[in-house]
Every structure is written in structure tokens, then in C-alpha cells.
Amino acid sequence: MSRPPLTAIASLLPDTVPFVGPEAIERQTGIPIRARVGANESSFGPSPGVIAALRAAAPETWKYGDPESFELKAALARHLGVAAGNIAIGEGIDGLMNLIVRLYVGPGDVVVTSHGAYPTLNYHVAGFGGRLVTVPYRADRESLAGLLEAVQREAPRLVYLCNPDNPMGTWWDAGEIERFIAALPETTMLLLDEAYGETTPAGTLPPLDVARPNVLRTRTFSKAYGLAGMRCGYAIGEAGNIRAFDRVRNHFGVTRLSQVAATAALADQDWLRAVIDRVAAGRERIAAIAADNGLEALPSATNFVAVDCGRDGAFALAVLQALGNRGVFVRKPMAPGLDRCIRISVGRPDDLDIVAAELPAALHQAATTLP
Amino acid sequence: MSRPPLTAIASLLPDTVPFVGPEAIERQTGIPIRARVGANESSFGPSPGVIAALRAAAPETWKYGDPESFELKAALARHLGVAAGNIAIGEGIDGLMNLIVRLYVGPGDVVVTSHGAYPTLNYHVAGFGGRLVTVPYRADRESLAGLLEAVQREAPRLVYLCNPDNPMGTWWDAGEIERFIAALPETTMLLLDEAYGETTPAGTLPPLDVARPNVLRTRTFSKAYGLAGMRCGYAIGEAGNIRAFDRVRNHFGVTRLSQVAATAALADQDWLRAVIDRVAAGRERIAAIAADNGLEALPSATNFVAVDCGRDGAFALAVLQALGNRGVFVRKPMAPGLDRCIRISVGRPDDLDIVAAELPAALHQAATTLP
């Protein structure tokens, strides 16, 4: 019996997924996760005000969320000092990436990114038939020079830059980002992913310039705000580009409670500052744990730390697996050169106690497996 | 200054959106909505068990939701008597429609639907460059004969059927749907939308047949389960078709709380049955209100009732606007012939009291405006 054919693009897509979730890993391995420090979630949790707002709004879930996210956009506009018309709300940055790629990348169109950068961007580019051109990291940073050279050579529709970077945690200063932006062709859209923007040193994020029509910046409530499970991110950009999201987005897609939670999270900047301080302390703690084991932690402007396991990718993978066998969920970069690292999210002190307790044995096990 | 161009498809999309939300209507008109009976939401609300589960899970929102929705799928599989591999979870039926159109409809490919059926389907078809071929309703029902004739003529990639129907509330019996399915070409996918399936008379929904590779059925927690704001729907189909969703979906897109809420909702079938009874009573109440005003209500298998305003589309639109001016939010069909009706969702008795109180004056105002 024949069947309805998939489109030409869909028929060629692989069955792989960008990330396997921690619950799925637990089901596959049968090992309960004791320290959930692999997905750059914030185990400090959302603000108590968010939890109270969610509980108060629970009986209202029979109503569709506001498709215009009016209140959240207004609050973000005040917070950011831009107009509401410069903000698009979406189902996390992943959801916004889908829309951005869909708007700007047709079949065969080129997207420039770094080899080893966020896999979900690549997933969406493939999903719309785009062609990825990748540039290697240099010294564990996304290479602005390399990206620019590729942009000038390829004239892509889109170039992706994550600052500070995931998965390495490294970053560029605002001035360097601004010079990169100034050098871009007017017809190449920069997707500047600032998912980890809240935890950066001052002077990392360039001032918002919503007059520029070739930059879209994405931020999220999933990381420092502690709301990964609520799927709420936002894009900041020139008003005409922001209006274009309305052509393709799922208008009722951001849940009512997600809007409630994000609005309450934004209102509690004290909680955010406290989390940022705890993230900074956690980064130092991870660096100390690494040093205690003879390993080097990379500097990080994010809520995670890449730890150089001191050998090759196979060894770091063995360390990751040994940690997993001990209930410690971490992830790791996979691109050559970067893959010598594992990536540990800043968790609560209890979480990092477990990491400290299990890392020596995991390293020993990896060294035994790969002598 | 030039700017990054949109793709060929995106550049041609209109700026219109399928639906304006009730909050947006309030902002536009400045009139508070007193009876929210326009979006087929369930003002009976979700089950108390859902509210309790949401409140308990609120502190866990820092964790991404399970991207495989394992527990919800397992519960649905048990409930429906199919395998978990026959179920895809998505951000409401709207989100699933996006994926289904994206998987099966490329630029220029034909989709057959009824003229006046769910506009969001049309939005997605346009969004992926598909070509809509529409068939008129007959006697206020989607025309199975007309759809089949169009399918045989056009050999479309997709045909859409909503049973029971939105916006008219009418329905076909299971046997007629089964005959329709049996007559479809193997290479045309039927998107059988059963958003309102819970409130239908027995014998309306055909038994699930997940061996058939040219039918995808969609259902939702937004309607009878009272969770429109949580964006959680599901598709039921042949395992290979269900796996294809993994190629294009936003893997972490269904929020943690949406999964919690949907799982709890499914577990409380007593609440669902009570809601179904209240919906049936509400339909009778709306029919009585219509009769009291000299109008005829159409028979309905859904949680709303189409009320024939007795004249043309302009008159029904004037009635809708007059109701809106009185704080009564309803919607209406727009296609010729259907547009003589307004569509009133079954609300709580208090909501329908407001409808009963305001409809006479709204009819009078409309008749004065359009004598």
C-alpha cells in the first residue's frame, strides 16, 4: 500500500533529534538523575513571586493566552527601553529560531554558524532546506573573524552568533560585537542569541539598536529567570522584522501560564540579581572542583562551565558517561577541539556537592576504560 | 538602506491573523467582556485535580518539560487503546496543524478543505506555500460528497475535515466518515480534526484505526477538558507518520505544566463527564434563548451553538457587534450562507444569563441599523 508522501524537504530529514532530555536519559539508562546539571536549567528555581502567580492563575487555564502577549511585551518594553513593537514573544528561543529560519531561509539558502554551536539552529536550518556553512571556533570562542570571512564569501541569508557562547561559556565584549555587526552586509540577518545574557559581565551585551534591520537578538526566561519548563523567549529587533513574525507564528502558542510566569519573573529583578550572584559563586565552585581533579575550567559568562578533561573527545565522553552512571547529568560539546570538555551547569550547592563527590571516580573510570 | 529579504513564500504572506483574541478585542474596544462565550473555551474550567497538580508542579518550572511527553503519551495510549507510538503531542491542534502541513504540503501542493472551515488550517497552508481548494458546505455541514469529488479531481496532498464541525457544530456519523476514508486515494492524507470529539453523540467518532497511513486525527485538551490556555493537543495515527513529527517539531515546545495539566485532566474522567452533561444542558439553553428571540439554533455536537439570525451575513455581523458592545464576546462564521449565523460557546449558566439578557437589545440594535 502506498502512502501520502512527505514533502521533498521533509523526506530527507534525519530521524535524529537535537537533544535527548534528562527524563529520556533516565528511562534509557534506568539510573535516576541525582544532580541535574546538564541542560543549563536554573536549579535555583523561579522567583517565589512567579510560583505564587502561577498558583493564582491555575484556575484560569481554560482561557486561551493573550495571542498578542500584551502585558508581557509592555513589561519587557519598559525593562529594555524599546517599544513593544520591537519585541516578539515565542515558545522559547527554540520556537523563535524556527520562525526566524522559516522567514529568512528558503531551500538552498546559506546559513553561517560555528561548528559546534547550538545544534537546534542547525536542526531548523535543515528543516527548512537551508544549507549550513560552518566556521571553526578559535581558542574556544566563536570566531568573529572566521564568521565574517564566511559571510563575505557566502553572502548568507542568516548568520548565527551566540554571545556568551553555548557550549563553551566564552564571550566577546560589546565593542567587538558591534564591530562585527557594522561589517555585515545589509542583506545578511544576524541572529544574535543572548540566551545567557543575564549572567554576563557588564559590557558584554551591546546597547539595543532597534533601528538596524539586519539584527535580531533572542533572549529567554529559561536560563537565569529559572523558567525553562515554561517555554517563553523573546526576540528584539527592528519593528518591520518583528511584524513579520505575525505571518508565521502560532498565534495562541505561548501558554497563558507562560505569560503569567514571565511577567512575574521580570518584575522580580531582586531574585534575578540573587540568582546571578549564586551563578557566579557556582562557576567558581565548578572551577575549584575541576582544579581539585587536576582539570582546567574555562572562563564562563554563562550559567555553566566547560571543563577541559585534559585529553581527547573520546576521553571526555567516557567521563560524561561515567558521571551519568553515577546519577550526574552533564552534557558536552561534540565538535573537534571543543569535545575535550564536559559542560557542567551551575546548580545549587547540593548539586555541585554531588559533582564534587562523583567526578574523581568518574575520571578514574574513564582513565581505566581508555588507558 | 536595504534589508535581509524574506523568503519567497514569507514575502507574499498577508499580515492578517486567523483570530483576534478576546483580550485584544477588549483593548481595541475598551469594553470589558462580561460573557466570554466566543472562543469555544470551557468556562467550567479544568478539573480541580488539574488545578491542584498545576499548583504542586509550579516550583518545578525551572526544568524543561520531557521532550518525549512520556507519561502523557502513556496515559493517552491506555485511554485510547493504541500504542504510545501512535500518538504525537503538540502545542494544541494549531501547533500540530503547522507540523502536518509542513510535513505534507510543499509549495504549490493542493489542500482541500471546506469554504468557511477552520481558518488556522488555511493560515498554515498559505504559510508553507500550499494551494487551497475549497468546497462549499451543504445544509450547514461540511460536504463529504463535495470534498471527495474535489479530492478525486485534485489529488491533493491533504484534505481537511472537522467532525463535529467548527464553526457550525454539525456532524457526520462514524459510518459516513468511514466510507469517506475508504474512498480516499492512498496518497492523500486526511487531517480529521476531532477537537470537539468529547461532546459528540455516541457513534460519531469512528473507531481508531492506526494501521491506516493516510489518516491523522487531532484532538485537544483545549475544549471539553478546559485547558485552552495550556496548549496541549495530540495527533493519533500510523506509527510511521507519527515518527515523522520528530523531524520537524519543537522538541521541548510542550511546557512542563501543560504536560502535568493534560495528564491530570485525562485522569479525571468524572469531571469530563460532568462537563459534557453541562455542555449538553448549555446547548439546550442556547437553543431556548434563540427561540425566545424568534431565532433558530442549529443542532450541535460541540461545546458551542450556531444561531441563525434569520437574515444575511451583514445582519448577523451587526448582531455580533451589538453583543460585543454589551460585553458579550461571540464569534461567527464568515463564509457565504454560513454567515447568517453567530456562534455562541456554551458557558456557565451565569454567562448564558448575560447572553439571554443582552440578545434582545442586540437584535433590536442590529435591526435598527439595518432595517
XYZ file of C-alpha atoms in Angstrom:
742
model
C 0.000 0.000 0.000
C 1.350 3.398 -0.876
C 1.066 6.339 1.487
C 0.940 10.132 1.447
C 4.433 11.321 0.540
C 6.351 13.737 2.721
C 7.494 16.956 1.091
C 10.848 16.913 -0.675
C 12.488 18.625 2.299
C 10.823 16.531 4.998
C 11.575 13.276 3.218
C 15.307 13.961 3.507
C 15.352 14.965 7.162
C 17.060 12.598 9.568
C 15.266 10.998 12.490
C 17.808 12.349 14.951
C 16.790 14.985 17.483
C 18.964 17.861 18.696
C 18.871 16.883 22.372
C 17.748 13.945 24.427
C 16.036 15.205 27.568
C 17.101 14.196 31.072
C 13.890 12.252 31.681
C 14.524 10.313 28.470
C 18.072 9.567 29.624
C 16.706 8.264 32.918
C 14.292 5.996 31.079
C 17.036 4.720 28.771
C 19.591 4.045 31.493
C 17.351 3.241 34.435
C 19.624 5.412 36.576
C 17.881 8.210 38.494
C 19.482 11.611 37.987
C 20.706 12.952 41.345
C 22.376 16.106 40.014
C 20.529 17.658 37.057
C 23.348 19.890 35.805
C 23.356 19.182 32.081
C 20.716 21.345 30.412
C 21.727 24.771 31.750
C 18.498 24.986 33.652
C 18.467 27.064 36.822
C 18.003 24.733 39.750
C 17.684 27.821 41.950
C 14.201 27.837 40.512
C 11.926 30.705 39.565
C 11.224 33.586 41.935
C 8.730 32.901 44.739
C 6.599 35.600 43.137
C 6.459 33.522 39.962
C 5.354 30.447 41.867
C 2.647 32.455 43.622
C 1.480 33.952 40.321
C 1.325 30.528 38.671
C -0.706 29.119 41.550
C -3.097 32.052 41.454
C -3.589 31.738 37.691
C -4.057 27.951 37.616
C -7.895 28.132 37.585
C -7.741 30.483 34.574
C -6.109 27.934 32.282
C -9.411 27.344 30.493
C -8.821 30.654 28.724
C -6.519 30.931 25.752
C -3.495 33.057 26.481
C -3.466 36.537 25.008
C -2.176 35.944 21.453
C -0.575 39.387 21.488
C 1.144 38.865 24.874
C 0.301 42.486 25.505
C 1.198 42.704 29.188
C 4.426 40.776 28.867
C 5.506 42.817 25.862
C 4.682 46.059 27.657
C 6.701 44.981 30.690
C 9.633 43.916 28.522
C 9.484 47.167 26.579
C 9.721 49.171 29.805
C 12.508 46.951 31.088
C 14.528 47.115 27.886
C 13.805 50.693 26.892
C 12.398 49.823 23.484
C 8.874 49.858 22.043
C 6.536 46.883 22.347
C 6.659 46.780 18.549
C 10.327 45.840 18.781
C 9.559 42.637 20.694
C 8.230 39.273 19.529
C 7.296 36.606 22.072
C 7.733 32.929 21.281
C 7.832 29.422 22.689
C 11.414 29.747 23.923
C 14.324 30.708 21.724
C 13.929 27.312 20.043
C 10.476 28.348 18.881
C 11.698 31.753 17.751
C 14.591 30.166 15.847
C 12.100 28.063 13.939
C 10.278 31.234 12.905
C 13.416 33.198 12.060
C 14.808 30.432 9.881
C 11.424 29.981 8.253
C 11.137 33.685 7.487
C 14.621 34.161 6.067
C 15.939 30.809 4.835
C 14.454 29.074 1.834
C 15.591 25.847 0.192
C 19.281 26.058 -0.691
C 19.847 29.356 1.118
C 23.022 29.561 3.162
C 23.263 29.994 6.917
C 26.647 30.617 8.506
C 27.293 29.362 12.024
C 30.147 27.971 14.093
C 30.999 24.279 14.006
C 29.874 23.079 17.406
C 27.421 25.916 18.141
C 23.793 25.389 19.136
C 22.530 22.229 17.359
C 18.890 23.318 17.395
C 19.724 26.146 14.990
C 21.171 23.558 12.632
C 18.066 21.415 13.097
C 15.839 24.259 11.964
C 18.076 25.175 9.025
C 17.960 21.587 7.798
C 14.232 21.526 8.492
C 13.610 24.336 6.018
C 16.067 23.070 3.430
C 18.792 25.613 4.139
C 22.485 24.918 3.672
C 24.803 25.250 6.654
C 28.274 26.698 6.260
C 30.275 26.299 9.447
C 33.339 28.040 10.789
C 35.614 26.524 13.434
C 35.905 28.009 16.900
C 39.220 29.659 17.672
C 40.665 29.391 21.167
C 37.306 28.087 22.396
C 35.438 31.148 21.189
C 33.156 31.563 18.217
C 35.449 33.236 15.707
C 34.166 36.659 14.750
C 36.857 36.939 12.093
C 36.055 33.495 10.746
C 32.317 34.126 10.705
C 32.797 37.440 8.957
C 35.070 35.907 6.356
C 32.443 33.219 5.679
C 29.699 35.843 5.496
C 31.670 37.868 2.981
C 32.359 34.774 0.912
C 28.887 33.200 1.059
C 26.523 36.202 1.336
C 24.237 34.092 3.551
C 20.657 34.915 4.461
C 21.457 34.371 8.120
C 24.492 34.252 10.373
C 24.253 32.861 13.889
C 26.270 34.077 16.838
C 25.687 33.138 20.470
C 27.163 35.614 22.935
C 28.054 34.485 25.513
C 28.611 31.197 23.802
C 26.950 27.870 24.367
C 28.513 25.264 24.793
C 31.848 26.843 25.768
C 30.719 29.712 28.010
C 33.154 32.152 26.380
C 32.191 35.624 25.219
C 33.074 38.717 23.250
C 32.876 42.264 24.550
C 30.158 44.578 23.292
C 32.606 46.613 21.230
C 33.762 43.566 19.314
C 30.178 42.500 18.658
C 29.350 45.991 17.438
C 32.272 45.984 15.020
C 31.114 42.580 13.760
C 27.605 43.922 13.217
C 28.878 47.014 11.425
C 30.840 44.852 8.998
C 27.876 42.680 7.990
C 26.216 43.100 4.586
C 22.838 44.818 4.876
C 21.133 41.761 3.416
C 22.503 39.244 5.892
C 20.440 38.847 9.057
C 22.404 38.331 12.245
C 20.675 36.076 14.746
C 22.433 37.205 17.908
C 21.478 34.682 20.568
C 21.763 36.133 24.050
C 20.145 33.262 25.923
C 22.757 33.649 28.633
C 22.854 37.432 28.563
C 21.805 37.991 32.176
C 24.899 36.328 33.641
C 27.486 38.165 31.559
C 29.994 40.733 32.858
C 28.968 44.347 32.324
C 29.961 45.484 28.862
C 29.243 42.201 27.107
C 25.862 42.986 25.568
C 25.865 45.825 23.045
C 23.212 48.503 23.632
C 19.959 47.701 21.877
C 19.748 49.307 18.446
C 16.294 48.592 17.076
C 16.765 50.820 14.051
C 19.048 48.254 12.436
C 17.139 45.900 10.135
C 19.732 43.139 9.941
C 19.977 42.101 13.585
C 17.534 40.016 15.609
C 18.503 39.341 19.204
C 16.963 36.494 21.181
C 16.673 36.197 24.949
C 14.820 33.843 27.214
C 13.186 33.221 30.575
C 14.583 29.677 30.504
C 18.012 30.345 31.976
C 18.696 32.908 34.712
C 14.982 33.505 35.265
C 14.526 29.810 36.005
C 11.623 29.051 33.670
C 12.959 26.513 31.157
C 9.782 24.455 31.536
C 7.530 27.372 30.588
C 8.857 27.965 27.054
C 8.944 31.692 26.820
C 11.568 33.632 24.944
C 11.636 36.911 23.068
C 13.234 38.469 20.035
C 14.247 42.117 19.908
C 14.570 43.860 16.573
C 13.537 46.474 14.092
C 9.756 46.897 14.004
C 9.269 45.680 10.432
C 11.175 42.490 11.141
C 9.228 41.953 14.347
C 5.915 42.340 12.497
C 6.993 39.571 10.117
C 6.752 37.033 12.948
C 2.989 37.524 12.835
C 2.988 35.984 9.358
C 4.149 32.596 10.518
C 3.872 32.201 14.271
C 1.403 30.033 16.177
C -0.600 32.982 17.452
C -2.014 31.251 20.504
C 1.153 29.219 21.109
C 2.540 30.898 24.232
C 0.550 29.465 27.109
C -1.414 31.632 29.482
C 0.702 30.481 32.407
C 3.936 31.098 30.482
C 2.934 34.708 30.027
C 1.963 34.989 33.685
C 5.236 33.417 34.797
C 7.451 35.507 32.540
C 5.739 38.738 33.545
C 6.145 37.903 37.232
C 9.765 36.841 36.698
C 10.621 40.103 35.016
C 9.056 42.022 37.891
C 11.357 40.371 40.433
C 14.768 41.749 39.497
C 15.965 41.219 43.079
C 15.540 37.487 42.627
C 17.356 37.687 39.293
C 20.286 39.536 40.889
C 20.471 36.980 43.684
C 20.494 34.159 41.120
C 23.238 35.897 39.151
C 25.343 36.089 42.304
C 24.728 32.429 43.047
C 25.621 31.558 39.443
C 28.915 33.452 39.801
C 29.685 31.588 43.017
C 28.735 28.304 41.347
C 31.081 28.943 38.443
C 33.920 29.406 40.921
C 32.898 26.273 42.718
C 32.972 24.257 39.472
C 36.394 25.706 38.649
C 37.608 24.655 42.103
C 36.179 21.150 41.671
C 37.946 20.923 38.323
C 41.234 22.119 39.831
C 40.902 19.606 42.678
C 40.877 16.926 39.989
C 43.771 18.350 38.023
C 41.483 19.763 35.333
C 41.048 23.234 33.960
C 37.737 25.080 33.812
C 37.222 27.562 31.000
C 36.218 31.099 31.925
C 32.448 31.473 31.581
C 29.931 34.278 31.293
C 27.013 31.840 31.433
C 25.262 29.626 33.971
C 27.500 26.686 33.065
C 31.198 25.936 32.877
C 33.067 23.933 30.264
C 35.677 21.772 31.957
C 38.642 20.611 29.900
C 39.099 16.943 30.717
C 42.696 17.149 29.554
C 42.598 14.582 26.782
C 40.572 13.968 23.631
C 36.872 13.789 22.864
C 36.655 10.053 23.497
C 38.017 10.565 26.977
C 35.651 13.422 27.798
C 32.766 11.312 26.511
C 33.851 8.497 28.808
C 33.907 10.947 31.713
C 30.394 12.105 30.806
C 29.179 8.524 30.667
C 30.838 7.642 33.974
C 29.196 10.671 35.571
C 25.892 9.584 34.099
C 26.297 6.136 35.607
C 26.654 7.896 38.958
C 23.483 9.940 38.508
C 25.223 13.138 37.399
C 23.633 14.515 34.228
C 26.002 16.745 32.246
C 26.354 17.388 28.533
C 29.390 18.075 26.361
C 30.455 19.818 23.181
C 30.919 17.414 20.260
C 32.920 19.409 17.696
C 36.621 18.554 17.245
C 38.760 20.527 19.651
C 35.815 21.553 21.820
C 34.978 17.949 22.515
C 37.757 17.575 25.098
C 35.380 19.331 27.507
C 32.326 18.435 29.502
C 29.767 21.132 30.267
C 28.502 21.441 33.819
C 25.549 23.699 34.590
C 25.715 25.779 37.743
C 23.411 24.016 40.165
C 22.588 24.511 43.799
C 25.408 23.794 46.244
C 23.869 20.368 46.879
C 24.020 19.577 43.173
C 27.654 20.616 42.962
C 28.461 18.599 46.102
C 27.352 15.544 44.140
C 29.504 16.590 41.189
C 32.482 17.051 43.535
C 31.871 13.677 45.110
C 31.490 11.751 41.851
C 33.973 13.403 39.486
C 37.116 11.707 40.875
C 35.664 8.226 40.429
C 34.287 9.141 37.010
C 37.701 10.335 35.878
C 39.264 7.177 37.247
C 36.732 5.014 35.457
C 37.268 6.879 32.181
C 41.044 6.553 32.536
C 40.668 2.833 33.225
C 38.456 2.367 30.166
C 40.751 4.432 27.934
C 44.215 3.998 29.393
C 19.260 51.015 3.217
C 18.396 47.530 2.018
C 17.485 44.737 4.402
C 17.571 40.940 4.650
C 14.881 39.641 2.275
C 12.147 37.331 3.435
C 11.834 34.017 1.655
C 9.694 33.915 -1.471
C 6.836 32.342 0.476
C 7.074 34.615 3.517
C 7.278 37.751 1.414
C 3.836 37.030 -0.044
C 2.067 36.241 3.208
C -0.546 38.710 4.400
C -0.301 40.489 7.727
C -3.720 39.240 8.792
C -4.036 36.762 11.624
C -6.572 33.937 11.848
C -8.197 35.134 15.086
C -8.118 38.207 17.258
C -8.109 37.148 20.898
C -10.684 38.333 23.426
C -8.111 40.372 25.362
C -7.142 42.110 22.128
C -10.795 42.863 21.418
C -11.128 44.376 24.900
C -8.101 46.581 24.276
C -9.421 47.666 20.879
C -12.940 48.456 22.042
C -12.346 49.484 25.638
C -15.379 47.384 26.580
C -14.774 44.715 29.248
C -16.007 41.266 28.254
C -18.663 40.098 30.705
C -19.578 36.856 28.945
C -16.596 35.150 27.307
C -18.521 32.812 25.002
C -16.747 33.320 21.669
C -13.681 31.107 21.554
C -15.237 27.738 22.457
C -13.281 27.683 25.657
C -14.760 25.784 28.591
C -15.702 28.296 31.249
C -16.478 25.336 33.521
C -12.719 25.287 33.877
C -10.313 22.410 34.285
C -10.827 19.682 36.872
C -9.936 20.565 40.479
C -7.315 17.815 40.210
C -5.704 19.710 37.345
C -5.574 22.902 39.380
C -4.030 21.035 42.304
C -1.466 19.368 40.017
C -0.528 22.699 38.450
C -0.053 24.286 41.856
C 2.064 21.385 43.064
C 4.262 21.496 39.961
C 4.762 25.279 39.891
C 8.157 25.152 41.665
C 9.411 22.619 39.082
C 9.071 25.003 36.147
C 12.839 25.534 36.085
C 13.094 22.125 34.432
C 12.440 21.661 30.741
C 9.404 19.529 30.090
C 10.014 15.979 28.985
C 10.551 16.365 25.216
C 9.066 12.911 24.685
C 5.977 13.584 26.836
C 6.382 10.019 28.002
C 3.870 9.998 30.835
C 1.184 11.858 28.942
C 1.603 9.635 25.900
C 1.456 6.517 28.053
C -1.726 7.741 29.723
C -3.290 8.628 26.375
C -2.293 5.282 24.919
C -4.031 3.469 27.774
C -7.065 5.711 27.466
C -7.365 5.321 23.698
C -6.307 1.697 23.360
C -3.440 2.415 20.968
C 0.339 2.345 21.356
C 2.302 5.372 22.545
C 3.979 5.261 19.142
C 0.646 6.145 17.572
C 0.469 9.470 19.436
C 2.227 12.778 18.846
C 1.888 15.592 21.368
C 1.925 19.209 20.251
C 1.213 22.799 21.237
C -2.510 22.486 20.690
C -4.070 21.356 17.430
C -2.887 24.651 15.927
C 0.714 23.608 16.589
C 0.097 20.123 15.226
C -1.541 21.564 12.100
C 1.591 23.586 11.453
C 3.637 20.390 11.577
C 1.233 18.330 9.477
C 1.061 20.956 6.745
C 4.838 21.369 6.864
C 5.388 17.627 6.540
C 2.950 17.022 3.681
C 2.410 20.273 1.785
C 5.175 21.861 -0.264
C 4.963 24.986 -2.416
C 2.125 24.670 -4.905
C 0.741 21.469 -3.400
C -3.024 21.323 -3.085
C -5.008 21.098 0.136
C -8.750 20.514 0.001
C -10.954 21.961 2.724
C -14.419 23.421 3.135
C -15.091 27.083 2.454
C -15.668 28.502 5.915
C -13.904 25.746 7.857
C -11.138 26.371 10.417
C -9.150 29.434 9.251
C -5.964 28.410 11.054
C -5.622 25.436 8.708
C -5.754 27.881 5.789
C -3.194 30.082 7.540
C -0.729 27.212 7.761
C -1.348 26.098 4.174
C -0.619 29.617 2.938
C 2.355 29.777 5.275
C 4.016 26.845 3.563
C 3.077 27.924 0.066
C 0.320 25.378 -0.461
C -2.724 25.994 -2.641
C -6.179 25.805 -1.082
C -9.083 24.282 -2.972
C -12.335 24.817 -1.125
C -15.692 23.114 -1.264
C -18.936 24.726 -0.093
C -20.846 23.449 2.907
C -24.142 21.788 2.122
C -27.046 22.208 4.512
C -24.642 23.659 7.107
C -22.470 20.556 7.101
C -19.067 20.025 5.562
C -19.933 18.165 2.370
C -18.397 14.706 2.323
C -19.522 14.235 -1.260
C -18.125 17.614 -2.280
C -14.824 17.035 -0.523
C -14.475 13.620 -2.096
C -15.234 14.983 -5.527
C -12.563 17.662 -5.058
C -10.100 15.075 -3.795
C -10.693 12.869 -6.813
C -10.278 15.837 -9.127
C -7.277 17.481 -7.463
C -5.365 14.520 -5.945
C -4.343 16.797 -3.050
C -1.626 16.085 -0.525
C -4.037 16.822 2.302
C -7.766 17.025 2.859
C -9.193 18.617 5.989
C -12.363 17.538 7.721
C -13.540 18.684 11.123
C -16.040 16.338 12.766
C -18.028 17.602 14.554
C -17.673 20.773 12.590
C -16.428 24.156 13.689
C -17.969 26.761 13.183
C -21.385 25.186 12.561
C -21.475 22.447 15.218
C -22.899 19.907 12.784
C -21.550 16.379 12.400
C -21.442 13.157 10.437
C -21.924 9.691 11.888
C -18.980 7.358 12.179
C -20.164 5.159 9.344
C -20.267 8.068 6.923
C -16.789 9.173 7.974
C -15.533 5.621 7.485
C -16.972 5.470 3.997
C -15.317 8.791 3.217
C -11.968 7.471 4.452
C -12.305 4.266 2.479
C -12.863 6.269 -0.708
C -9.747 8.423 -0.332
C -6.707 7.832 -2.542
C -3.879 6.185 -0.594
C -1.648 9.174 -1.265
C -3.978 11.823 0.131
C -3.639 12.434 3.864
C -6.859 13.103 5.733
C -6.480 15.516 8.601
C -9.521 14.542 10.639
C -9.898 17.216 13.280
C -11.796 15.953 16.304
C -11.220 18.955 18.549
C -14.798 18.689 19.741
C -14.878 14.905 19.845
C -15.677 14.570 23.546
C -19.079 16.259 23.300
C -20.419 14.263 20.344
C -23.254 11.741 20.454
C -22.145 8.109 20.676
C -21.414 6.757 17.221
C -19.919 9.962 15.832
C -16.229 9.140 16.108
C -15.082 6.167 14.052
C -13.060 3.562 15.948
C -9.340 4.328 15.891
C -7.572 2.530 13.055
C -3.865 3.227 13.430
C -2.899 0.820 10.663
C -4.122 3.249 8.024
C -1.327 5.501 6.763
C -3.480 8.207 5.219
C -5.384 9.447 8.254
C -4.166 11.679 11.071
C -6.709 12.542 13.747
C -6.226 15.502 16.046
C -7.727 16.027 19.487
C -7.127 18.532 22.215
C -7.245 19.368 25.896
C -8.404 22.878 24.979
C -12.121 22.250 24.713
C -14.056 19.835 26.945
C -11.028 19.322 29.224
C -10.936 23.072 29.868
C -7.260 23.729 29.129
C -7.214 26.101 26.143
C -4.569 28.217 27.840
C -2.164 25.294 28.237
C -1.711 24.487 24.543
C -1.730 20.745 24.502
C -3.171 18.663 21.717
C -2.401 15.287 20.229
C -2.419 13.536 16.901
C -3.295 9.873 16.514
C -2.038 7.944 13.516
C 0.001 5.199 11.969
C 3.365 4.832 13.692
C 5.494 5.869 10.718
C 3.504 9.051 10.253
C 3.723 9.806 13.962
C 7.515 9.348 13.909
C 7.730 11.970 11.156
C 6.653 14.673 13.607
C 10.024 14.212 15.302
C 11.674 15.559 12.151
C 10.147 18.992 12.432
C 8.640 19.605 15.848
C 9.952 21.913 18.556
C 11.084 19.069 20.779
C 10.918 20.983 24.039
C 7.887 23.024 22.973
C 5.159 21.489 25.169
C 5.592 23.106 28.562
C 6.198 21.090 31.693
C 2.957 22.381 33.205
C 0.997 21.623 30.030
C 2.042 18.000 30.311
C 1.181 17.943 34.009
C -2.207 19.539 33.367
C -3.115 17.294 30.450
C -2.137 14.138 32.324
C -4.208 15.187 35.330
C -7.141 16.162 33.108
C -7.158 12.787 31.399
C -7.149 11.062 34.801
C -10.341 12.819 35.869
C -12.931 11.338 33.537
C -15.655 12.035 36.081
C -15.021 15.754 35.661
C -15.074 15.347 31.885
C -18.409 13.533 32.030
C -19.853 16.238 34.251
C -18.649 18.912 31.826
C -20.168 17.023 28.905
C -23.516 16.982 30.712
C -23.263 20.689 31.445
C -22.371 21.338 27.799
C -25.450 19.407 26.678
C -27.624 21.451 29.044
C -25.951 24.646 27.831
C -26.691 23.801 24.207
C -30.369 23.422 25.092
C -30.259 26.688 26.981
C -28.790 28.500 23.965
C -31.447 26.956 21.710
C -34.116 28.186 24.120
C -32.617 31.675 24.228
C -32.606 31.686 20.424
C -36.235 30.542 20.298
C -37.216 33.191 22.810
C -35.918 35.721 20.306
C -37.575 34.143 17.303
C -34.308 32.632 16.068
C -33.313 29.089 15.270
C -30.354 27.310 16.787
C -28.608 24.688 14.680
C -28.207 21.210 16.165
C -24.724 20.887 17.658
C -22.394 18.088 18.736
C -19.845 20.574 20.084
C -19.468 22.959 23.025
C -20.988 25.801 21.026
C -24.154 26.504 19.075
C -24.542 28.317 15.781
C -27.625 30.531 15.930
C -29.257 31.516 12.666
C -30.015 35.230 12.952
C -32.647 34.891 10.258
C -31.222 37.313 7.722
C -27.947 37.784 5.857
C -24.310 37.991 6.892
C -24.379 41.747 7.355
C -27.224 41.421 9.819
C -25.542 38.633 11.802
C -22.366 40.709 11.898
C -24.363 43.647 13.252
C -25.795 41.354 15.939
C -22.296 40.203 16.845
C -21.112 43.788 17.089
C -24.101 44.824 19.161
C -23.454 41.926 21.522
C -19.808 42.979 21.716
C -20.861 46.489 22.648
C -22.759 44.920 25.534
C -19.769 42.899 26.745
C -20.823 39.627 25.137
C -17.957 38.082 23.169
C -19.145 35.717 20.433
C -17.732 34.853 17.043
C -19.412 33.981 13.739
C -18.877 32.080 10.525
C -17.885 34.282 7.606
C -18.453 32.121 4.511
C -21.497 32.905 2.352
C -24.549 31.039 3.578
C -22.985 30.163 6.918
C -22.529 33.827 7.716
C -26.184 34.295 8.656
C -25.236 32.723 11.987
C -23.463 33.772 15.139
C -21.600 31.160 17.171
C -22.161 31.080 20.918
C -19.943 28.902 23.104
C -21.581 27.021 25.929
C -20.644 28.931 29.044
C -21.645 28.672 32.667
C -25.280 29.482 33.454
C -24.145 32.956 34.551
C -22.541 33.533 31.157
C -25.679 32.425 29.334
C -27.825 34.598 31.602
C -25.906 37.557 30.216
C -26.435 36.314 26.669
C -30.157 35.927 27.372
C -30.323 39.408 28.854
C -28.428 41.139 26.044
C -29.545 39.331 22.898
C -32.942 41.059 22.543
C -31.397 44.530 22.645
C -28.587 43.443 20.323
C -31.117 42.140 17.804
C -33.075 45.338 18.101
C -29.972 47.440 17.584
C -28.954 45.394 14.545
C -32.449 45.682 13.076
C -32.375 49.436 13.654
C -29.001 49.749 11.960
C -30.023 47.521 9.046
C -33.773 47.985 8.658
